[in-house]
Amino acid sequence: MANQAKHADSKASWAKFSNSMSKILTHPVPFQCSGTIKLDEPLTLLAKVGDKVIGLDFPLPSEGAADTLKPMIDLCEPAVFGRGKENVLDPTYRDALVLPTKTVGLVSPSFSLIPILNIVEKLLLTSHEQLESKKIKAVFEKCNVYGKGGFFGSHADTPRGEGMFASLVLILPSHFSGGELILRKRSPRQSGSASDTQESENSGPSVDVEEYSFGCGDPTQLKWVAFFSDIEHEIKPVADGSRITVTYNLFNEEVVLPIPLLTTPVDTMATVPIYDILVNSLKDPNFLPQGHEIGIYCTNTYVIETDATAHAAISHLRGIDLWVYKGLKHLASEGVSNITFTMNFVVSPEDDEDIVLPAKTPLDRFEDWTFDEYHGNIYTRQGGRRVSGNPHRPIDSDEEEDYEDHYEEEEAEGEAISDEDNGQPKKKKPTTGSLERANLKSIWTLNGSSRSLKMPHMQYGNEYSVGYEYASIMFLINIPPFDIRFN
């Protein structure tokens, strides 16, 4: 009876923690913003291709637009896109033209990028006013023309360097129809619904898809759309006219912390939601009393240099991910608690559970490995670990009970035990109060699988970019046993 009561209390404590955390981790955060700009004076697009310079005034005239565009069209080339590590010209997937130059400018007394970037900073980067201030740098990427019938299938924009977080598309004012820009965000469906239960039984983690559509609008106004660059998007076929766009890559240029992190007062940190939840749970003796490792997936993917480790993303964290990092960093600092955490890459082999790579493993270490090598060598020989269980449900504390029963069956402290599930060498049973104890357990996650957020077949919006990739990252938190959780 005593054991049953203990397990019931432990299960209730975990449920309270996981439910509170889920509310934070699934809190709606904008991934796009948009607006229109009325042009009081013409907007001139200037471009230099080789030794030729062209200039076009927008809005384009409603009559004779094709003749006005001809000097620009004559300099354009068919637009390619990235598929894996190849540049592909495939008009069945993308039918568009591109100006083959980076020397493009927009000039008008009534237009500036600065007001747009200020809005993007406020809506897409700011997550907690007391903890961060981020600045944005816009870098020209391309100028595209989608003529009648032009389109682009689902894709994500090419990662161009660390700190890149979003794309800004300017739809220049002209008369056209069709050509809608469709944005789709995939998010893990919260557990508990009938559809979630049915889908998870049939096909694994279920996904909600949030979709936005941006059409042609007023042909006399400039329309702009900014969105996280890893968001799936497509361009529907243009029914009539020409859709002309200028695209910029947006970089998180700097992070300013007004309050030094390690000296941040607790009452200030408590305003970061995740900190308050974590510290209250850690003080509860029924919360994971024997310790455990908890995994929290970053809600965003990050552009990372392929030879870097996951910690390279720290200076570019945004939104909820920054909340998580600040809370964990303060809790893990000297004098607060004995929890530790790392940031780890997560890979998703096809038809297999996610694998968490060791904290100091760069992305390119295993980039050419096959599925069988992922399944075996990374997990059993290189320290990679599977994420166990369905990440779309609160973890059942019975799993901890099974673990405790496993140890109770051992007769002598220090007796060798084996991990039969992953073929690891036998390990010595840790004593109560050992920080190593949590490391022997499987990883429990509080939010959705990184695989559930990926597009079925990733295509890139521009040429393949060598040296950078979108990375899925997990915060891997080691919760010590209660008796050594605090100093």
Coordinates of C-alpha atoms in Angstrom, one line a residue:
M1 CA 0.0 0.0 0.0
A2 CA 2.9 2.4 0.8
N3 CA 4.4 1.7 -2.6
Q4 CA 1.1 2.3 -4.3
A5 CA 0.7 5.6 -2.5
K6 CA 4.2 6.6 -3.3
H7 CA 3.7 5.9 -7.0
A8 CA 0.4 7.7 -7.1
D9 CA 2.0 10.8 -5.6
S10 CA 4.9 10.6 -8.1
K11 CA 2.5 10.1 -11.0
A12 CA 0.3 13.1 -9.9
S13 CA 3.4 15.3 -9.5
W14 CA 4.7 14.4 -13.0
A15 CA 1.2 15.0 -14.5
K16 CA 1.1 18.5 -12.9
F17 CA 4.5 19.3 -14.2
S18 CA 4.0 18.0 -17.7
N19 CA 0.6 19.6 -18.1
S20 CA 1.9 23.0 -16.9
M21 CA 4.9 22.7 -19.2
S22 CA 2.8 21.7 -22.2
K23 CA 0.7 24.9 -21.8
I24 CA 3.9 26.9 -22.2
L25 CA 5.5 24.8 -24.9
T26 CA 2.4 24.8 -27.1
H27 CA 1.6 28.5 -26.5
P28 CA 0.8 30.0 -29.8
V29 CA 3.7 32.1 -31.2
P30 CA 3.5 34.0 -34.5
F31 CA 5.6 32.6 -37.3
Q32 CA 4.7 35.2 -39.9
C33 CA 3.6 38.8 -40.2
S34 CA 2.6 40.9 -43.1
G35 CA 1.5 44.3 -44.3
T36 CA 1.0 46.7 -47.1
I37 CA 2.6 50.0 -48.0
K38 CA 1.0 52.8 -49.9
L39 CA 3.5 54.3 -52.3
D40 CA 3.0 58.1 -52.6
E41 CA 5.8 58.1 -55.2
P42 CA 7.0 55.5 -57.7
L43 CA 9.3 52.7 -56.4
T44 CA 12.2 52.1 -58.7
L45 CA 13.9 48.7 -59.0
L46 CA 17.5 49.1 -60.2
A47 CA 19.5 46.0 -61.2
K48 CA 22.9 45.5 -62.8
V49 CA 23.4 42.3 -64.8
G50 CA 26.9 42.1 -66.3
D51 CA 27.4 45.5 -68.0
K52 CA 23.7 46.2 -68.3
V53 CA 21.7 48.3 -65.9
I54 CA 17.9 48.4 -65.9
G55 CA 15.4 50.4 -64.0
L56 CA 11.7 49.7 -63.6
D57 CA 9.1 51.9 -61.9
F58 CA 6.3 50.4 -59.8
P59 CA 3.4 50.2 -59.7
L60 CA 3.5 48.8 -63.2
P61 CA 0.9 50.3 -65.6
S62 CA -2.3 48.3 -66.1
E63 CA -1.9 48.6 -69.8
G64 CA 1.3 47.6 -71.6
A65 CA 2.9 45.9 -68.5
A66 CA 4.4 43.2 -70.7
D67 CA 6.3 45.7 -72.8
T68 CA 7.5 47.5 -69.7
L69 CA 8.8 44.3 -68.2
K70 CA 10.6 43.1 -71.4
P71 CA 14.0 44.6 -70.6
M72 CA 14.0 42.8 -67.3
I73 CA 12.7 39.5 -68.7
D74 CA 15.4 39.5 -71.3
L75 CA 18.1 39.5 -68.6
C76 CA 16.4 36.8 -66.5
E77 CA 17.2 33.1 -66.3
P78 CA 15.1 30.0 -65.4
A79 CA 15.1 29.7 -61.6
V80 CA 16.6 26.5 -60.1
F81 CA 16.0 25.2 -56.6
G82 CA 17.8 22.9 -54.2
R83 CA 16.9 19.3 -53.8
G84 CA 19.1 17.6 -51.2
K85 CA 22.6 18.6 -52.2
E86 CA 21.9 19.3 -55.9
N87 CA 20.7 22.3 -57.8
V88 CA 17.7 21.3 -59.9
L89 CA 16.0 22.9 -62.9
D90 CA 12.5 21.2 -63.0
P91 CA 9.7 23.3 -64.5
T92 CA 7.2 20.7 -63.2
Y93 CA 8.0 21.8 -59.7
R94 CA 9.1 25.4 -60.2
D95 CA 8.3 27.6 -63.1
A96 CA 9.8 31.0 -62.6
L97 CA 12.5 33.4 -63.7
V98 CA 15.3 35.0 -61.6
L99 CA 17.6 38.0 -62.2
P100 CA 21.1 36.5 -62.1
T101 CA 22.6 39.2 -60.0
K102 CA 23.0 40.3 -56.4
T103 CA 23.2 43.9 -57.5
V104 CA 19.6 44.9 -57.0
G105 CA 18.1 47.9 -55.1
L106 CA 14.8 49.5 -54.4
V107 CA 14.7 53.3 -54.4
S108 CA 11.8 55.6 -53.4
P109 CA 11.3 58.6 -51.0
S110 CA 8.2 56.8 -49.7
F111 CA 9.8 53.4 -49.0
S112 CA 12.2 52.0 -46.5
L113 CA 12.9 48.5 -45.1
I114 CA 13.4 49.9 -41.6
P115 CA 9.7 50.1 -40.5
I116 CA 9.1 46.6 -41.8
L117 CA 12.1 45.2 -39.9
N118 CA 10.9 46.9 -36.7
I119 CA 7.6 45.1 -37.0
V120 CA 9.4 41.8 -37.7
E121 CA 11.6 42.3 -34.6
K122 CA 8.7 43.0 -32.4
L123 CA 6.4 40.1 -33.6
L124 CA 8.9 37.3 -34.6
L125 CA 11.9 37.8 -32.3
T126 CA 10.8 39.4 -29.0
S127 CA 9.8 36.8 -26.4
H128 CA 10.5 38.5 -23.1
E129 CA 11.2 42.2 -22.9
Q130 CA 13.2 42.0 -19.7
L131 CA 15.6 39.4 -21.1
E132 CA 16.5 40.3 -24.7
S133 CA 16.7 42.8 -27.5
K134 CA 17.5 41.5 -30.9
K135 CA 18.5 43.4 -34.1
I136 CA 17.8 42.3 -37.6
K137 CA 20.0 42.5 -40.7
A138 CA 18.4 42.1 -44.1
V139 CA 20.5 40.6 -46.9
F140 CA 19.2 40.6 -50.5
E141 CA 18.7 37.1 -51.8
K142 CA 16.9 37.3 -55.2
C143 CA 14.5 38.9 -57.6
N144 CA 11.9 36.6 -59.2
V145 CA 9.4 36.9 -61.9
Y146 CA 6.4 34.5 -62.1
G147 CA 4.7 34.9 -65.4
K148 CA 1.3 33.4 -66.4
G149 CA 1.3 29.8 -65.2
G150 CA 4.4 30.3 -63.0
F151 CA 4.4 28.5 -59.7
F152 CA 6.6 26.9 -57.0
G153 CA 5.8 23.7 -55.1
S154 CA 6.2 23.3 -51.4
H155 CA 9.6 24.2 -50.1
A156 CA 11.6 25.8 -47.3
D157 CA 14.0 28.6 -48.0
T158 CA 17.7 27.8 -48.3
P159 CA 19.8 28.3 -45.1
R160 CA 22.4 30.9 -45.8
G161 CA 24.3 31.3 -42.6
E162 CA 24.1 31.1 -38.8
G163 CA 21.7 33.6 -37.4
M164 CA 19.3 33.4 -40.4
F165 CA 15.8 33.0 -39.0
A166 CA 13.3 34.4 -41.5
S167 CA 12.6 35.4 -45.1
L168 CA 11.1 38.7 -46.2
V169 CA 9.2 38.8 -49.5
L170 CA 8.2 42.0 -51.1
I171 CA 5.5 41.6 -53.7
L172 CA 5.9 44.6 -56.0
P173 CA 2.7 46.3 -57.1
S174 CA 1.4 45.1 -60.4
H175 CA -1.7 43.7 -62.0
F176 CA -1.8 39.9 -61.7
S177 CA -4.2 37.2 -60.4
G178 CA -3.5 33.9 -58.8
G179 CA 0.1 33.4 -57.5
E180 CA -1.0 33.2 -53.9
L181 CA 1.8 32.6 -51.3
I182 CA 0.7 29.8 -49.0
L183 CA 2.5 29.3 -45.6
R184 CA 2.0 26.1 -43.7
K185 CA 3.2 25.5 -40.1
R186 CA 3.1 21.9 -38.8
S187 CA 2.7 21.6 -35.1
P188 CA 2.3 18.4 -32.9
R189 CA -1.4 18.0 -32.0
Q190 CA -1.9 18.1 -28.3
S191 CA -2.9 14.7 -26.8
G192 CA -6.3 13.9 -25.6
S193 CA -8.5 14.3 -28.6
A194 CA -10.2 11.4 -30.4
S195 CA -8.5 12.2 -33.7
D196 CA -5.1 12.3 -31.9
T197 CA -5.6 8.8 -30.4
Q198 CA -6.8 7.4 -33.7
E199 CA -4.0 8.9 -35.8
S200 CA -1.3 8.0 -33.3
E201 CA -2.3 4.4 -33.4
N202 CA -2.2 4.3 -37.2
S203 CA 0.6 6.6 -38.2
G204 CA 2.6 7.8 -35.1
P205 CA 2.6 11.4 -34.0
S206 CA -0.3 13.5 -35.3
V207 CA 0.1 17.0 -36.7
D208 CA -2.0 20.1 -36.9
V209 CA -1.3 22.3 -40.0
E210 CA -1.8 26.1 -39.7
E211 CA -2.2 27.7 -43.1
Y212 CA -2.1 31.3 -44.3
S213 CA -2.7 32.6 -47.9
F214 CA -1.4 35.9 -49.3
G215 CA -2.9 37.0 -52.6
C216 CA -2.2 39.8 -55.0
G217 CA -4.1 42.5 -53.2
D218 CA -4.2 46.1 -54.3
P219 CA -2.1 46.4 -57.5
T220 CA -1.1 49.9 -56.5
Q221 CA 0.4 49.0 -53.1
L222 CA 3.5 47.0 -52.1
K223 CA 2.7 43.9 -50.1
W224 CA 5.3 42.3 -47.8
V225 CA 5.3 39.0 -45.9
A226 CA 7.9 37.9 -43.4
F227 CA 8.1 34.3 -42.0
F228 CA 10.5 31.9 -40.4
S229 CA 12.6 30.5 -43.3
D230 CA 12.1 26.9 -42.3
I231 CA 8.3 27.2 -42.7
E232 CA 6.9 25.2 -45.6
H233 CA 5.5 27.4 -48.3
E234 CA 4.4 27.3 -51.9
I235 CA 3.4 29.7 -54.7
K236 CA 0.2 28.8 -56.5
P237 CA 0.1 29.2 -60.3
V238 CA -0.3 32.8 -61.6
A239 CA -3.5 33.0 -63.6
D240 CA -2.8 36.2 -65.4
G241 CA -0.2 39.0 -65.5
S242 CA 3.3 38.8 -63.8
R243 CA 4.1 38.4 -60.1
I244 CA 7.4 40.2 -59.3
T245 CA 9.1 39.7 -55.9
V246 CA 12.2 40.8 -54.1
T247 CA 13.3 38.5 -51.3
Y248 CA 15.7 39.2 -48.4
N249 CA 17.2 36.8 -45.9
L250 CA 16.8 38.1 -42.3
F251 CA 19.5 37.5 -39.8
N252 CA 19.5 37.8 -36.0
E253 CA 22.5 40.1 -35.8
E254 CA 23.0 40.5 -32.1
V255 CA 21.6 39.7 -28.7
V256 CA 21.7 42.2 -25.9
L257 CA 21.1 41.0 -22.3
P258 CA 20.4 44.1 -20.2
I259 CA 20.6 42.1 -17.0
P260 CA 23.6 39.8 -16.5
L261 CA 22.3 36.2 -16.6
L262 CA 24.0 34.7 -13.6
T263 CA 23.1 37.6 -11.3
T264 CA 19.5 37.9 -12.5
P265 CA 17.3 38.2 -9.3
V266 CA 15.0 35.2 -8.8
D267 CA 11.9 37.4 -8.7
T268 CA 12.8 38.6 -12.2
M269 CA 13.5 35.1 -13.5
A270 CA 10.2 33.9 -12.0
T271 CA 8.5 36.1 -14.6
V272 CA 9.8 33.7 -17.2
P273 CA 7.1 31.0 -17.1
I274 CA 9.2 27.9 -17.4
Y275 CA 11.5 28.9 -14.5
D276 CA 8.6 29.1 -12.1
I277 CA 7.3 25.7 -13.2
L278 CA 10.7 24.0 -12.9
V279 CA 11.7 25.4 -9.6
N280 CA 8.4 24.5 -7.9
S281 CA 8.6 20.9 -9.3
L282 CA 12.2 20.5 -8.3
K283 CA 11.2 21.3 -4.7
D284 CA 8.5 18.6 -4.7
P285 CA 9.9 15.3 -3.2
N286 CA 7.4 13.4 -5.3
F287 CA 8.7 14.8 -8.6
L288 CA 11.0 12.2 -10.1
P289 CA 12.4 11.2 -6.7
Q290 CA 15.1 9.0 -8.2
G291 CA 16.0 11.5 -10.9
H292 CA 15.5 11.3 -14.7
E293 CA 16.5 12.9 -18.0
I294 CA 13.9 15.1 -19.6
G295 CA 14.0 16.2 -23.2
I296 CA 12.5 19.4 -24.5
Y297 CA 12.5 19.9 -28.3
C298 CA 13.2 23.4 -29.5
T299 CA 10.0 24.8 -31.0
N300 CA 12.1 26.3 -33.9
T301 CA 14.8 24.8 -36.1
Y302 CA 18.0 26.8 -36.4
V303 CA 20.5 27.4 -39.2
I304 CA 23.7 25.8 -38.0
E305 CA 27.1 25.5 -39.6
T306 CA 27.5 21.8 -40.3
D307 CA 30.8 21.4 -38.4
A308 CA 29.4 23.2 -35.3
T309 CA 27.7 21.7 -32.3
A310 CA 24.2 22.4 -31.1
H311 CA 25.4 25.0 -28.6
A312 CA 26.2 27.3 -31.6
A313 CA 22.4 28.1 -31.6
I314 CA 22.5 29.7 -28.2
S315 CA 23.0 33.3 -29.5
H316 CA 20.1 32.9 -32.0
L317 CA 17.4 31.3 -29.8
R318 CA 14.1 33.0 -30.1
G319 CA 10.6 32.8 -28.7
I320 CA 9.7 29.9 -26.3
D321 CA 13.2 28.3 -26.9
L322 CA 14.8 31.4 -25.3
W323 CA 12.4 31.1 -22.3
V324 CA 13.5 27.5 -21.9
Y325 CA 17.2 28.3 -22.1
K326 CA 17.1 31.3 -19.7
G327 CA 15.2 29.3 -17.1
L328 CA 17.5 26.3 -17.4
K329 CA 20.6 28.4 -17.4
H330 CA 19.6 30.1 -14.2
L331 CA 18.6 26.9 -12.5
A332 CA 21.8 25.2 -13.4
S333 CA 24.0 28.1 -12.2
E334 CA 26.0 27.8 -9.1
G335 CA 24.1 28.1 -5.8
V336 CA 20.6 27.5 -7.3
S337 CA 20.3 23.7 -8.0
N338 CA 22.3 20.7 -9.1
I339 CA 20.4 20.1 -12.4
T340 CA 22.5 20.1 -15.6
F341 CA 21.5 20.4 -19.2
T342 CA 23.0 20.2 -22.7
M343 CA 21.8 21.2 -26.1
N344 CA 21.9 18.2 -28.5
F345 CA 21.1 17.7 -32.2
V346 CA 18.2 15.4 -33.0
V347 CA 18.2 13.2 -36.1
S348 CA 15.1 11.5 -37.5
P349 CA 15.9 8.3 -39.4
E350 CA 13.1 7.3 -41.7
D351 CA 10.6 4.9 -40.0
D352 CA 12.5 5.0 -36.7
E353 CA 12.3 6.9 -33.4
D354 CA 14.2 10.2 -33.1
I355 CA 17.8 9.8 -32.0
V356 CA 19.5 12.4 -29.7
L357 CA 23.2 12.8 -30.6
P358 CA 25.9 13.4 -28.0
A359 CA 26.1 17.1 -27.0
K360 CA 29.5 17.7 -28.7
T361 CA 28.6 16.0 -32.0
P362 CA 28.7 18.3 -35.1
L363 CA 26.0 17.8 -37.8
D364 CA 28.4 16.7 -40.5
R365 CA 29.8 13.8 -38.5
F366 CA 27.2 11.4 -39.7
E367 CA 25.8 13.2 -42.7
D368 CA 26.7 10.4 -45.2
W369 CA 25.7 7.4 -43.0
T370 CA 22.9 5.1 -44.1
F371 CA 19.7 4.3 -42.2
D372 CA 21.2 1.1 -40.9
E373 CA 24.3 2.9 -39.7
Y374 CA 22.1 5.5 -37.9
H375 CA 20.1 2.7 -36.4
G376 CA 23.1 0.8 -35.1
N377 CA 26.4 2.7 -34.9
I378 CA 25.2 6.1 -33.6
Y379 CA 22.9 4.6 -31.0
T380 CA 25.1 1.7 -29.7
R381 CA 28.6 2.9 -30.4
Q382 CA 28.7 6.7 -30.7
G383 CA 26.5 7.6 -27.7
G384 CA 23.3 8.5 -29.6
R385 CA 20.1 7.7 -27.7
R386 CA 16.6 7.1 -28.8
V387 CA 13.7 9.1 -27.6
S388 CA 11.3 6.5 -26.2
G389 CA 7.6 6.5 -25.9
N390 CA 5.0 8.6 -27.6
P391 CA 6.0 12.3 -27.1
H392 CA 2.4 13.4 -27.5
R393 CA 1.2 12.1 -24.2
P394 CA 2.2 12.9 -20.6
I395 CA 4.7 10.2 -19.6
D396 CA 3.1 7.6 -17.3
S397 CA 4.9 7.3 -14.0
D398 CA 4.5 3.5 -14.3
E399 CA 7.6 3.6 -16.5
E400 CA 9.5 4.9 -13.4
E401 CA 7.9 2.2 -11.3
D402 CA 9.1 -0.5 -13.7
Y403 CA 12.6 1.1 -13.5
E404 CA 12.5 1.0 -9.7
D405 CA 11.3 -2.6 -9.6
H406 CA 14.2 -3.5 -11.9
Y407 CA 16.6 -2.2 -9.3
E408 CA 14.8 -3.7 -6.3
E409 CA 15.3 -7.1 -7.9
E410 CA 19.1 -6.6 -7.7
E411 CA 20.5 -8.2 -4.6
A412 CA 23.7 -6.3 -4.0
E413 CA 24.6 -2.7 -4.4
G414 CA 27.1 -2.2 -7.3
E415 CA 26.0 -5.4 -9.0
A416 CA 26.4 -5.3 -12.8
I417 CA 23.3 -4.7 -14.8
S418 CA 22.8 -4.9 -18.6
D419 CA 20.9 -2.6 -20.9
E420 CA 19.4 -5.2 -23.2
D421 CA 17.3 -2.8 -25.3
N422 CA 20.3 -1.0 -26.9
G423 CA 23.1 -3.5 -26.6
Q424 CA 25.2 -1.2 -24.5
P425 CA 28.0 -2.9 -22.3
K426 CA 27.0 -3.8 -18.8
K427 CA 27.1 -1.0 -16.3
K428 CA 27.4 -0.9 -12.5
K429 CA 24.2 -0.2 -10.7
P430 CA 24.5 3.3 -9.2
T431 CA 23.8 4.0 -5.6
T432 CA 21.0 6.2 -4.3
G433 CA 21.9 9.8 -4.7
S434 CA 24.2 9.3 -7.7
L435 CA 24.1 11.9 -10.4
E436 CA 24.8 9.0 -12.9
R437 CA 21.5 7.4 -12.0
A438 CA 19.4 9.6 -14.3
N439 CA 21.7 8.9 -17.3
L440 CA 20.8 5.2 -17.4
K441 CA 17.1 5.9 -18.1
S442 CA 15.4 6.6 -21.3
I443 CA 14.7 10.2 -22.4
W444 CA 11.2 11.4 -21.7
T445 CA 10.0 14.3 -23.8
L446 CA 7.5 17.0 -23.0
N447 CA 6.6 18.2 -26.6
G448 CA 6.4 16.8 -30.1
S449 CA 8.8 14.8 -32.2
S450 CA 11.0 16.8 -34.6
R451 CA 10.0 14.4 -37.3
S452 CA 6.4 15.5 -37.1
L453 CA 7.3 19.0 -38.0
K454 CA 9.3 18.2 -41.1
M455 CA 8.0 18.4 -44.7
P456 CA 7.6 14.9 -46.3
H457 CA 10.2 15.8 -49.0
M458 CA 12.4 18.8 -48.3
Q459 CA 13.0 21.2 -51.2
Y460 CA 14.9 24.4 -50.9
G461 CA 13.8 27.7 -52.4
N462 CA 17.2 28.6 -53.9
E463 CA 20.4 26.9 -54.9
Y464 CA 21.8 24.4 -52.4
S465 CA 23.9 26.2 -49.7
V466 CA 27.2 24.4 -48.8
G467 CA 28.1 24.4 -45.1
Y468 CA 24.7 25.2 -43.4
E469 CA 21.6 23.2 -42.5
Y470 CA 18.4 23.5 -40.6
A471 CA 18.9 21.6 -37.3
S472 CA 16.5 20.2 -34.8
I473 CA 17.7 20.7 -31.3
M474 CA 16.7 19.3 -27.9
F475 CA 17.4 20.6 -24.4
L476 CA 18.5 17.5 -22.5
I477 CA 17.9 18.0 -18.8
N478 CA 19.4 15.8 -16.1
I479 CA 17.2 16.0 -13.0
P480 CA 19.2 14.6 -10.0
P481 CA 17.6 12.5 -7.3
F482 CA 15.7 14.5 -4.8
D483 CA 18.2 14.0 -2.0
I484 CA 21.0 15.8 -3.9
R485 CA 18.9 18.1 -6.0
F486 CA 19.8 21.2 -4.0
N487 CA 23.0 22.2 -2.2

